[in-house]
Short mmCIF file of N, CA and C and ligand atoms in Angstrom, two decimals:
data_model
loop_
_atom_site.label_atom_id
_atom_site.label_comp_id
_atom_site.label_asym_id
_atom_site.label_seq_id
_atom_site.Cartn_x
_atom_site.Cartn_y
_atom_site.Cartn_z
N MET I 1 -39.43 -28.64 26.78
CA MET I 1 -39.00 -27.43 26.18
C MET I 1 -40.05 -26.42 26.34
N HIS I 2 -39.65 -25.18 26.53
CA HIS I 2 -40.54 -24.11 26.82
C HIS I 2 -40.46 -22.91 25.88
N GLU I 3 -41.41 -22.31 25.89
CA GLU I 3 -41.51 -20.99 24.96
C GLU I 3 -42.09 -19.79 25.51
N LEU I 4 -41.52 -18.58 25.30
CA LEU I 4 -41.96 -17.51 25.86
C LEU I 4 -42.09 -16.32 24.72
N ILE I 5 -43.03 -15.48 24.68
CA ILE I 5 -43.12 -14.51 23.73
C ILE I 5 -43.51 -13.08 24.49
N TYR I 6 -42.71 -12.15 24.17
CA TYR I 6 -43.17 -10.79 24.83
C TYR I 6 -43.09 -9.83 23.82
N THR I 7 -43.55 -8.53 24.06
CA THR I 7 -43.41 -7.38 23.30
C THR I 7 -42.78 -6.30 24.15
N SER I 8 -42.15 -5.30 23.48
CA SER I 8 -41.67 -4.27 24.27
C SER I 8 -41.48 -3.06 23.16
N VAL I 9 -41.06 -1.96 23.76
CA VAL I 9 -40.88 -0.69 22.98
C VAL I 9 -39.50 -0.10 23.09
N ALA I 10 -38.85 -0.03 22.06
CA ALA I 10 -37.35 0.51 22.18
C ALA I 10 -37.40 1.95 22.67
N ASN I 11 -36.47 2.25 23.39
CA ASN I 11 -36.38 3.64 24.12
C ASN I 11 -35.88 4.69 23.06
N TRP I 12 -35.36 4.21 22.02
CA TRP I 12 -35.10 5.18 20.98
C TRP I 12 -35.06 4.41 19.54
N ASP I 13 -35.00 5.12 18.48
CA ASP I 13 -35.01 4.51 17.23
C ASP I 13 -33.64 3.87 17.18
N LEU I 14 -33.51 2.67 17.31
CA LEU I 14 -32.18 2.01 17.27
C LEU I 14 -31.57 1.87 15.95
N SER I 15 -30.39 2.23 15.67
CA SER I 15 -29.61 2.24 14.42
C SER I 15 -29.37 0.87 13.92
N THR I 16 -29.07 0.65 12.59
CA THR I 16 -28.67 -0.53 12.15
C THR I 16 -27.62 -1.26 12.97
N GLN I 17 -26.61 -0.38 13.27
CA GLN I 17 -25.35 -0.75 13.94
C GLN I 17 -25.71 -1.11 15.32
N GLU I 18 -26.64 -0.44 16.00
CA GLU I 18 -26.98 -0.93 17.38
C GLU I 18 -27.81 -2.20 17.40
N LEU I 19 -28.70 -2.42 16.39
CA LEU I 19 -29.38 -3.60 16.20
C LEU I 19 -28.33 -4.86 16.00
N THR I 20 -27.39 -4.51 15.14
CA THR I 20 -26.40 -5.58 14.91
C THR I 20 -25.66 -6.05 16.09
N GLU I 21 -25.32 -5.04 16.91
CA GLU I 21 -24.65 -5.30 18.20
C GLU I 21 -25.40 -6.13 19.06
N LEU I 22 -26.78 -5.71 19.11
CA LEU I 22 -27.68 -6.42 20.20
C LEU I 22 -27.87 -7.90 19.71
N LEU I 23 -27.86 -8.10 18.47
CA LEU I 23 -28.08 -9.51 17.82
C LEU I 23 -26.76 -10.39 18.09
N ASP I 24 -25.56 -9.81 17.71
CA ASP I 24 -24.30 -10.45 17.79
C ASP I 24 -24.29 -10.92 19.33
N GLN I 25 -24.48 -9.98 20.13
CA GLN I 25 -24.49 -10.36 21.58
C GLN I 25 -25.40 -11.41 21.90
N SER I 26 -26.61 -11.26 21.51
CA SER I 26 -27.68 -12.31 21.82
C SER I 26 -27.36 -13.79 21.20
N ARG I 27 -26.86 -13.71 19.95
CA ARG I 27 -26.70 -15.00 19.40
C ARG I 27 -25.55 -15.78 20.05
N ILE I 28 -24.45 -14.96 20.52
CA ILE I 28 -23.41 -15.87 21.23
C ILE I 28 -23.91 -16.38 22.46
N LYS I 29 -24.62 -15.54 23.31
CA LYS I 29 -25.24 -16.04 24.51
C LYS I 29 -26.26 -17.15 24.32
N ASN I 30 -27.11 -17.08 23.50
CA ASN I 30 -28.26 -17.94 23.19
C ASN I 30 -27.58 -19.28 22.74
N ALA I 31 -26.56 -19.26 22.08
CA ALA I 31 -26.02 -20.53 21.66
C ALA I 31 -25.36 -21.27 22.70
N ARG I 32 -24.77 -20.48 23.69
CA ARG I 32 -24.27 -21.10 24.83
C ARG I 32 -25.39 -21.80 25.84
N LEU I 33 -26.60 -20.94 25.73
CA LEU I 33 -27.73 -21.40 26.62
C LEU I 33 -28.66 -22.43 25.95
N ASN I 34 -28.29 -22.72 24.49
CA ASN I 34 -29.25 -23.60 23.77
C ASN I 34 -30.72 -22.99 23.60
N ILE I 35 -30.60 -21.69 23.48
CA ILE I 35 -31.90 -21.00 23.21
C ILE I 35 -32.01 -20.54 21.90
N THR I 36 -33.18 -20.65 21.28
CA THR I 36 -33.33 -20.13 19.88
C THR I 36 -34.53 -19.34 19.91
N GLY I 37 -34.94 -18.62 18.61
CA GLY I 37 -36.06 -17.98 18.59
C GLY I 37 -36.06 -16.88 17.53
N ILE I 38 -36.90 -15.86 17.66
CA ILE I 38 -36.84 -14.79 16.67
C ILE I 38 -37.24 -13.45 17.34
N LEU I 39 -36.57 -12.52 16.74
CA LEU I 39 -36.76 -11.13 17.18
C LEU I 39 -37.27 -10.28 16.01
N VAL I 40 -38.40 -9.60 16.26
CA VAL I 40 -39.13 -8.78 15.26
C VAL I 40 -38.91 -7.31 15.65
N TYR I 41 -38.49 -6.45 14.84
CA TYR I 41 -38.41 -4.95 15.13
C TYR I 41 -39.22 -4.30 14.13
N HIS I 42 -40.27 -3.56 14.69
CA HIS I 42 -41.16 -2.92 13.73
C HIS I 42 -41.49 -1.58 14.45
N ASP I 43 -41.23 -0.49 13.71
CA ASP I 43 -41.62 0.91 14.18
C ASP I 43 -41.30 1.08 15.72
N ARG I 44 -40.12 0.78 16.03
CA ARG I 44 -39.82 0.82 17.56
C ARG I 44 -40.39 -0.26 18.41
N GLY I 45 -41.16 -1.06 17.87
CA GLY I 45 -41.59 -2.04 18.79
C GLY I 45 -40.88 -3.30 18.53
N PHE I 46 -40.66 -4.17 19.58
CA PHE I 46 -40.08 -5.43 19.51
C PHE I 46 -40.98 -6.53 19.86
N MET I 47 -40.89 -7.66 19.06
CA MET I 47 -41.72 -8.88 19.58
C MET I 47 -40.47 -9.93 19.56
N GLN I 48 -40.42 -10.71 20.59
CA GLN I 48 -39.46 -11.74 20.61
C GLN I 48 -39.99 -13.06 21.17
N LEU I 49 -39.57 -14.26 20.48
CA LEU I 49 -40.07 -15.43 20.86
C LEU I 49 -38.69 -16.05 21.53
N LEU I 50 -38.76 -16.71 22.52
CA LEU I 50 -37.52 -17.48 23.02
C LEU I 50 -38.08 -18.92 23.28
N GLU I 51 -37.11 -19.88 22.87
CA GLU I 51 -37.56 -21.18 23.10
C GLU I 51 -36.17 -21.94 23.72
N GLY I 52 -36.55 -22.91 24.59
CA GLY I 52 -35.42 -23.64 25.19
C GLY I 52 -35.92 -24.17 26.52
N ASP I 53 -34.82 -24.31 27.34
CA ASP I 53 -35.08 -24.77 28.77
C ASP I 53 -35.90 -23.65 29.65
N LYS I 54 -36.75 -23.99 30.30
CA LYS I 54 -37.64 -23.06 31.05
C LYS I 54 -36.86 -22.13 31.87
N LYS I 55 -35.99 -22.74 32.72
CA LYS I 55 -35.22 -21.91 33.71
C LYS I 55 -34.34 -20.99 32.82
N ALA I 56 -33.59 -21.42 31.92
CA ALA I 56 -32.83 -20.61 31.13
C ALA I 56 -33.63 -19.50 30.54
N ILE I 57 -34.61 -19.79 29.86
CA ILE I 57 -35.50 -18.76 29.26
C ILE I 57 -35.98 -17.60 30.21
N PHE I 58 -36.34 -18.17 31.34
CA PHE I 58 -36.84 -17.01 32.25
C PHE I 58 -35.74 -16.22 32.81
N GLU I 59 -34.62 -16.73 33.05
CA GLU I 59 -33.43 -16.00 33.57
C GLU I 59 -32.99 -15.10 32.43
N LEU I 60 -33.12 -15.49 31.17
CA LEU I 60 -32.78 -14.53 30.23
C LEU I 60 -33.63 -13.41 30.10
N TYR I 61 -35.05 -13.82 30.30
CA TYR I 61 -36.13 -12.90 30.18
C TYR I 61 -35.83 -11.86 31.29
N ASP I 62 -35.50 -12.29 32.50
CA ASP I 62 -35.46 -11.28 33.42
C ASP I 62 -34.26 -10.25 33.19
N THR I 63 -33.17 -10.77 32.39
CA THR I 63 -32.08 -9.88 32.21
C THR I 63 -32.49 -9.02 31.03
N ILE I 64 -33.23 -9.39 30.08
CA ILE I 64 -33.86 -8.61 29.01
C ILE I 64 -34.82 -7.53 29.54
N CYS I 65 -35.57 -7.93 30.53
CA CYS I 65 -36.43 -6.94 30.97
C CYS I 65 -35.76 -5.77 31.68
N GLU I 66 -34.50 -5.97 32.08
CA GLU I 66 -33.69 -4.89 32.73
C GLU I 66 -33.04 -3.92 31.83
N ASP I 67 -32.87 -4.43 30.33
CA ASP I 67 -32.24 -3.75 29.44
C ASP I 67 -32.79 -2.32 29.05
N GLU I 68 -31.76 -1.50 29.11
CA GLU I 68 -32.17 -0.04 28.94
C GLU I 68 -32.53 0.42 27.56
N ARG I 69 -32.23 -0.56 26.63
CA ARG I 69 -32.60 -0.23 25.20
C ARG I 69 -34.04 -0.22 24.90
N HIS I 70 -34.86 -1.01 25.80
CA HIS I 70 -36.17 -0.93 25.66
C HIS I 70 -37.01 -0.86 26.93
N THR I 71 -38.40 -0.61 26.95
CA THR I 71 -39.12 -0.41 28.05
C THR I 71 -40.57 -1.12 27.85
N SER I 72 -41.55 -0.98 28.70
CA SER I 72 -42.80 -1.57 28.42
C SER I 72 -42.85 -3.04 28.06
N VAL I 73 -41.83 -3.86 28.67
CA VAL I 73 -41.84 -5.27 28.32
C VAL I 73 -43.06 -5.97 28.91
N GLN I 74 -43.78 -6.60 28.03
CA GLN I 74 -45.08 -7.24 28.37
C GLN I 74 -44.97 -8.77 27.96
N LEU I 75 -44.99 -9.61 28.95
CA LEU I 75 -45.02 -11.10 28.70
C LEU I 75 -46.37 -11.38 28.11
N PHE I 76 -46.47 -11.96 26.89
CA PHE I 76 -47.73 -12.38 26.27
C PHE I 76 -48.07 -13.76 26.55
N TRP I 77 -47.09 -14.61 26.39
CA TRP I 77 -47.39 -16.00 26.25
C TRP I 77 -46.24 -16.68 26.88
N ASN I 78 -46.46 -17.76 27.67
CA ASN I 78 -45.35 -18.75 27.82
C ASN I 78 -45.92 -20.06 28.07
N GLY I 79 -45.45 -21.22 27.63
CA GLY I 79 -45.93 -22.48 27.78
C GLY I 79 -44.96 -23.57 27.33
N GLU I 80 -45.40 -24.82 27.51
CA GLU I 80 -44.65 -25.79 27.03
C GLU I 80 -44.71 -26.16 25.57
N ILE I 81 -43.67 -26.47 24.92
CA ILE I 81 -43.87 -26.74 23.50
C ILE I 81 -43.29 -28.23 23.24
N GLU I 82 -43.74 -28.87 22.28
CA GLU I 82 -43.25 -30.04 21.76
C GLU I 82 -41.86 -30.00 21.04
N ASP I 83 -41.97 -29.04 20.09
CA ASP I 83 -40.74 -28.73 19.24
C ASP I 83 -40.39 -27.39 19.18
N ARG I 84 -39.23 -26.91 18.83
CA ARG I 84 -39.00 -25.61 18.53
C ARG I 84 -39.49 -25.22 17.02
N SER I 85 -39.75 -23.91 16.95
CA SER I 85 -40.33 -23.43 15.75
C SER I 85 -39.00 -22.73 15.00
N PHE I 86 -38.03 -22.38 15.73
CA PHE I 86 -36.96 -21.66 15.29
C PHE I 86 -35.53 -22.28 15.52
N GLU I 87 -35.55 -23.64 15.32
CA GLU I 87 -34.32 -24.38 15.76
C GLU I 87 -33.06 -24.02 15.07
N ASP I 88 -33.14 -23.57 13.93
CA ASP I 88 -31.96 -23.20 13.20
C ASP I 88 -31.41 -21.90 13.41
N TRP I 89 -32.06 -21.07 14.42
CA TRP I 89 -31.70 -19.76 14.56
C TRP I 89 -31.39 -19.50 16.09
N ALA I 90 -30.17 -19.12 16.29
CA ALA I 90 -29.71 -18.69 17.78
C ALA I 90 -30.66 -17.47 18.06
N MET I 91 -30.92 -16.74 17.08
CA MET I 91 -31.97 -15.60 17.24
C MET I 91 -32.05 -15.08 15.71
N ALA I 92 -33.12 -15.40 15.16
CA ALA I 92 -33.59 -14.86 13.79
C ALA I 92 -33.87 -13.49 14.03
N PHE I 93 -33.77 -12.72 13.09
CA PHE I 93 -34.08 -11.26 13.24
C PHE I 93 -34.89 -10.75 11.98
N ILE I 94 -35.80 -10.02 12.15
CA ILE I 94 -36.59 -9.19 11.02
C ILE I 94 -36.69 -7.76 11.54
N ASN I 95 -36.21 -7.00 10.63
CA ASN I 95 -36.47 -5.62 10.79
C ASN I 95 -37.50 -5.14 9.64
N THR I 96 -38.53 -4.95 9.95
CA THR I 96 -39.77 -4.70 8.93
C THR I 96 -39.47 -3.58 8.11
N SER I 97 -38.48 -2.75 8.56
CA SER I 97 -38.30 -1.57 7.47
C SER I 97 -37.26 -2.04 6.45
N GLU I 98 -36.81 -3.17 6.45
CA GLU I 98 -35.88 -3.83 5.42
C GLU I 98 -36.25 -4.87 4.77
N VAL I 99 -37.57 -5.26 4.83
CA VAL I 99 -38.14 -6.31 4.10
C VAL I 99 -39.50 -5.84 3.24
N ASP I 100 -39.76 -6.47 2.13
CA ASP I 100 -40.98 -6.28 1.51
C ASP I 100 -42.17 -6.81 2.23
N LEU I 101 -42.92 -5.74 2.52
CA LEU I 101 -44.05 -6.11 3.50
C LEU I 101 -45.16 -6.70 2.77
N GLY I 102 -45.07 -6.78 1.51
CA GLY I 102 -46.21 -7.47 0.63
C GLY I 102 -46.82 -8.72 1.14
N LYS I 103 -45.84 -9.57 1.79
CA LYS I 103 -46.22 -10.80 2.12
C LYS I 103 -46.86 -10.70 3.53
N LEU I 104 -47.06 -9.69 4.15
CA LEU I 104 -47.65 -9.55 5.38
C LEU I 104 -49.01 -8.69 5.22
N GLU I 105 -49.54 -8.90 4.00
CA GLU I 105 -50.59 -8.15 3.88
C GLU I 105 -51.89 -8.28 4.86
N GLY I 106 -52.14 -9.59 5.14
CA GLY I 106 -53.33 -9.71 6.20
C GLY I 106 -52.99 -9.21 7.32
N TYR I 107 -51.87 -8.81 7.72
CA TYR I 107 -51.45 -8.37 8.95
C TYR I 107 -51.16 -6.90 9.22
N SER I 108 -51.63 -6.15 8.21
CA SER I 108 -51.39 -4.66 8.14
C SER I 108 -51.98 -4.09 9.42
N ARG I 109 -52.99 -4.56 9.93
CA ARG I 109 -53.49 -3.88 11.15
C ARG I 109 -52.56 -3.97 12.32
N TYR I 110 -51.98 -5.06 12.40
CA TYR I 110 -50.97 -5.30 13.43
C TYR I 110 -49.64 -4.43 13.23
N LEU I 111 -49.32 -4.22 11.99
CA LEU I 111 -48.17 -3.42 11.60
C LEU I 111 -48.52 -1.90 12.01
N GLU I 112 -49.86 -1.62 11.69
CA GLU I 112 -50.25 -0.16 12.06
C GLU I 112 -50.46 0.05 13.44
N ASP I 113 -51.22 -0.89 14.14
CA ASP I 113 -51.55 -0.71 15.59
C ASP I 113 -50.38 -1.13 16.61
N GLY I 114 -49.43 -1.73 16.05
CA GLY I 114 -48.37 -2.39 16.98
C GLY I 114 -48.68 -3.79 17.25
N MET I 115 -47.53 -4.52 17.36
CA MET I 115 -47.60 -5.97 17.46
C MET I 115 -48.18 -6.49 18.82
N ALA I 116 -48.28 -5.34 19.80
CA ALA I 116 -48.98 -5.76 21.00
C ALA I 116 -50.46 -6.13 20.79
N ALA I 117 -51.01 -5.65 19.69
CA ALA I 117 -52.40 -5.98 19.37
C ALA I 117 -52.62 -7.53 19.00
N LEU I 118 -51.53 -8.15 18.76
CA LEU I 118 -51.66 -9.46 18.25
C LEU I 118 -52.15 -10.48 19.41
N ASN I 119 -52.87 -11.52 19.08
CA ASN I 119 -53.14 -12.43 20.24
C ASN I 119 -52.36 -13.59 20.14
N LEU I 120 -51.63 -13.68 21.32
CA LEU I 120 -50.54 -14.72 21.36
C LEU I 120 -50.70 -15.94 22.14
N THR I 121 -51.93 -16.06 22.57
CA THR I 121 -52.22 -16.98 23.55
C THR I 121 -52.86 -18.42 22.65
N GLY I 122 -52.33 -19.56 22.87
CA GLY I 122 -52.90 -20.50 22.19
C GLY I 122 -52.16 -20.71 20.88
N ASN I 123 -52.36 -22.16 20.35
CA ASN I 123 -51.67 -22.48 19.09
C ASN I 123 -52.15 -21.91 17.95
N GLU I 124 -53.41 -21.65 17.90
CA GLU I 124 -54.11 -21.18 16.76
C GLU I 124 -54.14 -19.66 16.38
N SER I 125 -53.44 -18.97 17.55
CA SER I 125 -53.51 -17.55 17.52
C SER I 125 -52.96 -16.78 16.35
N THR I 126 -53.54 -15.52 16.12
CA THR I 126 -53.08 -14.62 15.15
C THR I 126 -51.55 -14.44 15.21
N GLY I 127 -51.07 -14.30 16.52
CA GLY I 127 -49.67 -14.00 16.73
C GLY I 127 -48.78 -15.10 16.22
N ARG I 128 -49.14 -16.36 16.52
CA ARG I 128 -48.39 -17.60 15.96
C ARG I 128 -48.37 -17.64 14.55
N GLU I 129 -49.72 -17.40 14.04
CA GLU I 129 -49.71 -17.47 12.61
C GLU I 129 -48.83 -16.28 12.00
N PHE I 130 -48.72 -15.12 12.54
CA PHE I 130 -47.94 -13.99 12.24
C PHE I 130 -46.37 -14.51 12.19
N LEU I 131 -45.94 -15.15 13.23
CA LEU I 131 -44.61 -15.67 13.37
C LEU I 131 -44.34 -16.68 12.38
N ASN I 132 -45.44 -17.59 11.99
CA ASN I 132 -45.10 -18.61 11.11
C ASN I 132 -44.90 -17.89 9.58
N VAL I 133 -45.70 -16.84 9.35
CA VAL I 133 -45.58 -16.19 8.06
C VAL I 133 -44.11 -15.55 7.89
N LEU I 134 -43.84 -14.80 9.01
CA LEU I 134 -42.44 -14.40 9.00
C LEU I 134 -41.46 -15.32 8.80
N ARG I 135 -41.55 -16.62 9.47
CA ARG I 135 -40.52 -17.41 9.17
C ARG I 135 -40.53 -18.00 7.64
N GLU I 136 -41.68 -18.19 7.28
CA GLU I 136 -41.68 -18.75 5.98
C GLU I 136 -41.35 -17.85 4.76
N SER I 137 -41.75 -16.64 5.02
CA SER I 137 -41.43 -15.50 4.05
C SER I 137 -40.10 -15.00 4.06
N TYR I 138 -39.51 -14.70 5.15
CA TYR I 138 -38.36 -14.02 5.30
C TYR I 138 -37.04 -14.71 5.68
N LEU I 139 -37.21 -15.81 6.28
CA LEU I 139 -36.04 -16.40 6.97
C LEU I 139 -35.42 -17.57 6.12
N THR I 140 -34.09 -17.29 5.94
CA THR I 140 -33.38 -18.49 5.21
C THR I 140 -32.36 -19.14 6.13
N THR I 141 -31.98 -20.32 5.99
CA THR I 141 -31.09 -20.92 6.94
C THR I 141 -29.61 -21.02 6.28
N ALA I 142 -29.21 -19.94 5.74
CA ALA I 142 -27.92 -20.11 5.02
C ALA I 142 -26.72 -20.31 6.18
C1 FMN H 1 -35.22 -6.46 22.54
C2 FMN H 1 -33.99 -7.07 23.14
C3 FMN H 1 -33.92 -8.55 22.92
C4 FMN H 1 -32.77 -9.12 23.57
N1 FMN H 1 -32.68 -10.59 23.20
C5 FMN H 1 -31.58 -11.22 23.80
C6 FMN H 1 -31.45 -12.50 23.42
O1 FMN H 1 -32.10 -13.20 22.74
N2 FMN H 1 -30.36 -13.12 24.01
C7 FMN H 1 -29.51 -12.45 24.89
O2 FMN H 1 -28.45 -13.01 25.27
N3 FMN H 1 -29.63 -11.11 25.10
C8 FMN H 1 -30.60 -10.47 24.68
N4 FMN H 1 -30.72 -9.17 24.73
C9 FMN H 1 -29.71 -8.42 25.56
C10 FMN H 1 -29.77 -8.66 27.09
O3 FMN H 1 -30.83 -7.67 27.68
C11 FMN H 1 -28.44 -8.44 27.75
O4 FMN H 1 -27.88 -7.20 27.36
C12 FMN H 1 -27.53 -9.63 27.31
O5 FMN H 1 -28.09 -10.79 27.56
C13 FMN H 1 -26.19 -9.60 28.06
O6 FMN H 1 -26.43 -9.74 29.42
P1 FMN H 1 -25.33 -10.13 30.38
O7 FMN H 1 -24.19 -9.13 30.16
O8 FMN H 1 -25.87 -9.94 31.80
O9 FMN H 1 -24.90 -11.53 30.17
C14 FMN H 1 -31.89 -8.48 24.18
C15 FMN H 1 -32.09 -7.10 24.53
C16 FMN H 1 -33.15 -6.48 23.98
C17 FMN H 1 -33.27 -4.99 24.23
#
């Protein structure tokens, strides 16, 4: 099992409808590819975690890199993992403009400076902690 995390910047301020389209498209394809993960949208910045078969993930990543909806794609971390962190989600999604950010208090610096400032290398990194807080605070498996 492999995991990959990248950040990027949207080429324009994507509307709710555009984000919904992106997610619908992603969830169908990810389910087919047995890929799970989370996509965070904050202030025109994306952070996405993909988990699944290594080859499938990198093929998808190559496709995502070419997507005209965003730019400045930066691969932050990839590595082997024992278990999925987002096994219940073909692609979980959090738009920070739609959630109560109170639960992210300790992370305000990253929300202000952009998620690219998160450190995403290693298991104890702030980036991973941030993702865990997002999962525990905002995601439900309905
Ligand atoms: C920020 C961002 C995240 C994306 N995440 C996914 C994803 O998780 N899964 C997916 O299939 N497509 C995702 N896409 C869309 C892909 O870039 C691509 O449009 C889609 O996979 C369809 O590609 P295809 O028509 O070549 O199969 C994402 C696009 C952007 C801009």
